[in-house]
CSV table of C-alpha atoms in Angstrom, one decimal:
chain,number,residue,atom,x,y,z
A,1,MET,CA,13.5,-9.2,-9.7
A,2,SER,CA,13.5,-6.9,-6.7
A,3,GLN,CA,16.4,-6.7,-4.3
A,4,THR,CA,16.0,-5.8,-0.7
A,5,SER,CA,18.8,-4.3,1.5
A,6,THR,CA,18.8,-3.1,5.0
A,7,TYR,CA,20.9,-0.4,6.5
A,8,THR,CA,21.1,1.3,9.9
A,9,VAL,CA,20.9,5.1,10.1
A,10,VAL,CA,22.1,7.0,13.2
A,11,GLY,CA,20.8,10.4,14.3
A,12,MET,CA,17.1,10.2,13.5
A,13,THR,CA,14.9,11.4,16.3
A,14,CYS,CA,11.5,12.2,14.8
A,15,GLY,CA,9.0,11.8,12.0
A,16,HIS,CA,10.7,14.6,10.0
A,17,CYS,CA,13.9,12.6,10.1
A,18,VAL,CA,12.2,9.6,8.7
A,19,ALA,CA,10.6,11.7,5.9
A,20,SER,CA,13.9,13.3,5.0
A,21,VAL,CA,15.7,9.9,4.8
A,22,SER,CA,12.8,8.3,2.9
A,23,GLU,CA,12.8,11.2,0.4
A,24,GLU,CA,16.6,11.2,-0.3
A,25,VAL,CA,16.9,7.4,-0.5
A,26,GLY,CA,13.7,7.2,-2.6
A,27,ALA,CA,15.2,9.6,-5.1
A,28,ILE,CA,18.0,7.1,-6.0
A,29,ALA,CA,17.4,5.6,-9.5
A,30,GLY,CA,15.9,2.1,-9.3
A,31,VAL,CA,14.6,2.4,-5.7
A,32,GLU,CA,11.0,1.1,-5.6
A,33,ASN,CA,10.3,1.3,-1.8
A,34,VAL,CA,11.9,2.7,1.3
A,35,ASP,CA,10.7,1.6,4.8
A,36,VAL,CA,12.3,3.6,7.7
A,37,ASP,CA,11.8,2.4,11.3
A,38,LEU,CA,12.5,5.3,13.6
A,39,ASP,CA,12.9,3.2,16.8
A,40,SER,CA,15.6,0.9,15.4
A,41,GLY,CA,17.1,3.3,12.8
A,42,ARG,CA,16.6,0.5,10.3
A,43,VAL,CA,16.1,1.5,6.7
A,44,THR,CA,14.9,-1.2,4.3
A,45,VAL,CA,15.3,-0.4,0.6
A,46,THR,CA,13.7,-2.4,-2.2
A,47,SER,CA,15.1,-1.7,-5.6
A,48,ASP,CA,14.9,-3.2,-9.1
A,49,SER,CA,18.7,-3.9,-9.1
A,50,VAL,CA,21.5,-4.2,-6.6
A,51,LEU,CA,22.4,-0.7,-5.2
A,52,ASP,CA,25.8,0.6,-4.4
A,53,GLU,CA,26.1,1.2,-0.6
A,54,ALA,CA,27.9,4.5,-1.5
A,55,GLN,CA,24.7,5.7,-3.1
A,56,ILE,CA,22.7,5.0,0.0
A,57,LYS,CA,25.4,6.6,2.2
A,58,ALA,CA,25.4,9.7,0.1
A,59,ALA,CA,21.6,10.0,0.2
A,60,VAL,CA,21.5,9.5,4.0
A,61,GLU,CA,24.2,12.1,4.5
A,62,GLU,CA,22.3,14.5,2.2
A,63,ALA,CA,19.3,14.1,4.5
A,64,GLY,CA,21.6,15.1,7.4
A,65,TYR,CA,22.3,11.7,9.0
A,66,ALA,CA,24.9,9.0,9.0
A,67,LEU,CA,24.9,5.4,7.9
A,68,ALA,CA,26.1,3.1,10.6
A,69,PRO,CA,29.1,1.0,9.6
A,70,SER,CA,28.2,-2.4,8.1
A,71,ALA,CA,28.6,-5.3,10.6
């Protein structure tokens, strides 16, 4: 069963930013879909299992951005 998690990424300003984050997060094993909303900074990740937030954080940082602290 698919799992969906939402994160907030700070620092994205353009379509290239969205593509970079999508590519890095999408490369994580088990990720089925990544939906990035530039206006809100919201990244919704659908995966085949629960993901470790550290994996998401590392992928976002690899793309050159930061994950907002969880509320």
